[in-house]
XYZ file of N, CA and C in Angstrom:
354
model
N 105.331 86.854 100.294
C 104.946 87.857 99.288
C 104.350 89.085 99.895
N 104.641 90.257 99.422
C 104.218 91.470 100.004
C 102.779 91.558 99.450
N 101.903 92.110 100.296
C 100.561 92.417 99.771
C 100.175 93.966 99.886
N 99.738 94.597 98.903
C 99.398 95.845 99.187
C 97.843 96.176 98.800
N 97.104 97.126 99.408
C 95.846 97.259 99.307
C 95.464 98.691 99.017
N 94.424 98.891 98.096
C 93.944 100.168 97.998
C 92.348 100.112 98.192
N 91.929 101.189 99.084
C 90.521 101.179 99.370
C 89.944 102.535 98.988
N 88.789 102.322 98.344
C 88.056 103.559 97.944
C 86.919 103.676 98.722
N 86.363 104.872 99.093
C 85.169 105.230 99.851
C 84.328 106.287 98.984
N 83.211 105.870 98.779
C 82.230 106.741 97.934
C 81.146 107.293 98.669
N 80.850 108.447 98.995
C 79.687 108.930 99.637
C 78.725 109.365 98.753
N 77.519 108.810 98.631
C 76.468 109.062 97.739
C 75.401 109.979 98.367
N 74.788 110.712 97.566
C 73.529 111.430 97.832
C 72.242 110.677 97.787
N 71.226 111.128 97.924
C 70.041 110.267 97.824
C 69.484 109.785 96.492
N 70.150 110.286 95.326
C 69.848 109.971 94.042
C 71.196 108.912 93.660
N 71.984 108.694 94.596
C 73.229 107.718 94.441
C 74.220 108.344 93.441
N 74.238 109.583 93.439
C 75.322 110.571 92.811
C 76.389 110.794 93.839
N 77.722 110.492 93.551
C 78.855 110.921 94.294
C 78.782 112.118 94.917
N 79.114 112.377 96.277
C 79.324 113.557 96.800
C 80.826 113.757 97.075
N 81.403 112.676 97.522
C 82.698 112.763 97.991
C 83.396 111.419 97.578
N 84.576 111.426 97.257
C 85.456 110.204 96.845
C 86.789 110.393 97.708
N 86.929 109.394 98.489
C 88.241 109.180 99.408
C 88.944 107.967 99.145
N 90.219 107.837 99.307
C 91.035 106.680 99.124
C 92.196 106.648 100.152
N 92.568 105.335 100.390
C 93.888 105.240 101.165
C 94.562 104.008 100.784
N 95.878 103.871 100.690
C 96.656 102.751 100.167
C 97.601 102.379 101.168
N 97.891 101.032 101.237
C 98.873 100.756 102.295
C 100.292 101.269 102.082
N 100.498 101.583 100.800
C 101.848 101.952 100.338
C 101.884 103.637 100.281
N 100.772 104.235 100.736
C 100.821 105.649 100.682
C 100.578 106.311 102.062
N 101.012 105.428 103.109
C 100.776 106.081 104.510
C 99.383 105.853 104.962
N 99.121 106.381 106.177
C 97.948 106.228 106.901
C 96.792 107.353 106.525
N 97.306 108.416 105.879
C 96.427 109.423 105.454
C 95.371 109.221 104.532
N 94.107 109.675 104.783
C 92.958 109.565 103.819
C 93.227 110.680 102.734
N 93.209 110.323 101.499
C 93.275 111.235 100.204
C 91.722 111.403 99.649
N 91.583 112.595 99.086
C 90.435 112.938 98.399
C 90.602 113.103 97.019
N 89.575 112.895 96.277
C 89.505 113.029 94.790
C 88.191 113.622 94.409
N 88.078 114.237 93.075
C 86.986 114.585 92.584
C 86.542 113.531 91.674
N 87.253 112.760 91.076
C 87.049 111.726 89.974
C 87.934 110.547 90.233
N 87.497 109.370 89.831
C 88.411 108.350 89.655
C 88.028 107.559 88.373
N 89.056 106.785 87.701
C 88.833 106.157 86.465
C 89.729 104.818 86.733
N 89.078 103.609 86.859
C 89.893 102.674 87.134
C 89.456 101.592 86.010
N 90.546 101.061 85.325
C 90.314 99.983 84.256
C 91.084 98.723 84.765
N 90.470 97.680 84.557
C 91.023 96.405 84.970
C 90.939 95.526 83.770
N 92.069 94.719 83.437
C 91.992 93.607 82.351
C 91.431 92.315 82.952
N 90.239 91.956 82.819
C 89.671 90.673 83.268
C 90.360 89.484 82.688
N 90.921 88.724 83.461
C 91.744 87.506 83.237
C 90.773 86.506 82.470
N 89.492 86.299 83.027
C 88.731 85.327 82.390
C 87.942 85.808 81.135
N 87.477 86.979 81.064
C 86.699 87.593 80.074
C 87.609 88.157 78.914
N 88.825 88.422 79.143
C 89.703 88.910 78.282
C 89.228 90.137 77.753
N 88.882 90.968 78.718
C 88.325 92.468 78.352
C 88.649 93.449 79.489
N 88.184 94.613 79.089
C 88.455 95.564 80.249
C 87.163 95.833 80.916
N 87.223 95.938 82.316
C 86.210 96.271 83.137
C 86.560 97.691 83.594
N 85.651 98.616 83.798
C 85.878 100.120 84.099
C 84.907 100.386 85.187
N 85.563 101.389 86.045
C 84.828 102.206 86.966
C 85.069 103.684 86.772
N 84.074 104.386 86.498
C 84.250 105.884 86.255
C 83.359 106.653 87.301
N 83.888 107.308 88.055
C 82.955 108.088 88.976
C 83.644 109.455 89.322
N 82.703 110.421 89.217
C 83.115 111.798 89.728
C 82.041 112.475 90.484
N 82.529 113.422 91.394
C 81.699 113.973 92.230
C 80.803 115.148 91.631
N 79.781 115.609 92.260
C 78.953 116.589 91.834
C 79.759 117.936 91.501
N 80.866 118.073 92.403
C 81.595 119.626 92.161
C 82.823 119.327 91.157
N 82.774 118.313 90.345
C 83.837 118.246 89.387
C 83.317 119.127 88.079
N 84.071 120.219 88.035
C 83.679 121.018 86.752
C 83.963 120.284 85.490
N 83.248 120.605 84.352
C 83.379 119.924 83.168
C 84.714 120.126 82.510
N 85.418 121.440 82.781
C 86.568 121.482 81.996
C 87.649 120.850 82.714
N 87.649 120.611 84.243
C 88.436 119.787 84.849
C 88.349 118.198 84.358
N 87.124 118.052 84.266
C 86.843 116.518 83.738
C 87.532 116.293 82.483
N 87.582 117.401 81.506
C 88.383 116.965 80.166
C 89.781 116.973 80.492
N 90.298 117.970 81.339
C 91.680 117.745 81.684
C 92.180 116.570 82.300
N 91.178 115.953 83.124
C 91.378 114.749 83.876
C 91.579 113.430 82.722
N 90.646 113.456 81.647
C 90.825 112.548 80.750
C 91.959 112.706 79.761
N 92.376 113.943 79.529
C 93.774 114.115 78.727
C 94.773 113.741 79.508
N 94.933 114.131 80.821
C 96.150 113.655 81.681
C 95.985 112.006 81.827
N 94.851 111.364 81.958
C 94.834 110.001 82.098
C 95.430 109.382 80.727
N 95.057 109.886 79.556
C 95.506 109.389 78.325
C 96.998 109.549 78.182
N 97.546 110.649 78.625
C 99.072 110.806 78.625
C 99.765 109.861 79.590
N 99.186 109.752 80.611
C 99.848 108.853 81.656
C 99.731 107.315 81.070
N 98.488 107.033 80.324
C 98.426 105.758 79.624
C 99.606 105.622 78.595
N 99.770 106.604 77.932
C 100.827 106.494 76.830
C 102.287 106.303 77.446
N 102.483 106.911 78.647
C 103.827 106.699 79.264
C 103.867 105.168 79.691
N 102.837 104.708 80.403
C 102.756 103.177 80.803
C 102.898 102.361 79.663
N 102.126 102.530 78.568
C 102.161 101.649 77.396
C 103.652 101.617 76.905
N 104.367 102.780 76.748
C 105.722 102.765 76.253
C 106.616 101.986 77.302
N 106.392 102.216 78.549
C 107.126 101.418 79.611
C 106.962 99.932 79.508
N 105.836 99.511 79.277
C 105.467 98.196 79.392
C 105.777 97.415 77.976
N 105.454 98.188 76.950
C 105.758 97.373 75.674
C 106.854 97.833 74.716
N 107.390 99.022 75.057
C 108.336 99.710 74.199
C 107.984 100.026 72.938
N 106.636 100.231 72.827
C 105.954 100.751 71.464
C 105.925 102.171 71.450
N 107.005 102.799 70.977
C 107.200 104.239 70.900
C 106.113 104.898 69.892
N 105.878 104.111 68.839
C 104.992 104.695 67.914
C 103.447 104.905 68.378
N 102.948 103.879 69.076
C 101.703 103.934 69.735
C 101.709 104.949 70.772
N 102.746 105.077 71.564
C 102.723 106.207 72.602
C 102.852 107.523 72.084
N 103.440 107.735 70.984
C 103.649 109.051 70.430
C 102.321 109.544 69.889
N 101.605 108.399 69.248
C 100.294 108.817 68.652
C 99.311 109.287 69.748
N 99.423 108.481 70.928
C 98.519 108.861 72.015
C 98.875 110.339 72.564
N 100.073 110.586 72.621
C 100.753 111.885 73.087
C 100.220 113.016 72.074
N 100.291 112.655 70.815
C 99.743 113.673 69.742
C 98.315 114.061 69.927
N 97.627 112.891 70.186
C 96.193 112.961 70.524
C 95.891 113.964 71.657
N 96.632 113.858 72.852
C 96.693 114.558 73.960
C 96.802 116.043 73.559
N 97.877 116.231 72.789
C 97.977 117.775 72.320
C 96.965 118.216 71.576
N 96.459 117.486 70.681
C 95.274 117.997 69.913
C 94.076 118.139 70.819
N 93.708 117.210 71.742
C 92.596 117.526 72.676
C 92.879 118.735 73.505
N 94.013 118.973 74.026
C 94.367 120.116 74.731
C 94.061 121.322 73.975
N 94.569 121.434 72.746
C 94.211 122.663 71.969
C 92.861 122.812 71.866
N 92.137 121.780 71.625
C 90.656 121.839 71.468
C 89.926 122.479 72.667
N 90.398 121.924 73.868
C 89.741 122.405 75.248
C 90.119 123.808 75.475
N 91.411 124.167 75.075
C 91.964 125.582 75.352
C 91.130 126.491 74.349
N 90.799 125.989 73.228
C 90.009 126.844 72.148
C 88.531 127.048 72.819
N 87.964 125.967 73.259
C 86.671 126.021 73.900
C 86.688 127.066 74.824
N 87.720 127.153 75.819
C 87.801 127.934 76.893
C 87.822 129.474 76.551
N 88.581 129.677 75.453
C 88.748 130.995 74.949
C 87.438 131.553 74.510
N 86.802 130.653 73.587
C 85.379 130.979 73.036
C 84.398 131.216 74.280
N 84.377 130.560 75.221
C 83.568 130.623 76.518
C 83.773 131.928 77.064
N 85.066 132.290 77.253
C 85.525 133.679 77.863
C 85.107 134.774 77.102
N 85.074 134.616 75.756
C 84.665 135.748 74.958
C 83.013 135.996 74.992
N 82.479 134.809 75.059
C 80.964 134.824 75.135
C 80.413 135.052 76.422
N 81.131 134.992 77.507
C 80.898 135.234 78.872
C 81.949 136.088 79.548
N 82.060 137.290 79.219
C 83.292 138.170 79.761
C 83.024 138.297 81.213
N 81.886 138.112 81.886
C 81.697 138.349 83.233
C 82.076 137.126 84.208
N 82.100 135.877 83.534
C 82.356 134.655 84.295
C 83.636 134.486 84.567
């Protein structure tokens, strides 16, 4: 049986806030990769529930965080459709992504109007 491993390394400041997130995987070559945020969800076999790890670095802007979650939800829709063939649920998730994207875009427009120097 082939075994693959993913390793995450989190550098923390004195208050235990992530400053840097890096990862490498046996199937992704020897290079170290860097991220501003990670969101890991595991279905626990014994507790029959989801265990989550959500981390983001200090330099992760709020607008990028929102896009990160929208992208994650969209990827989950694709995974769900591939795994279950439930097209209705996947389309509802995609529709939510479109609604959330419109919301974030509208927020950015309002912020730009209120802060023309930014």
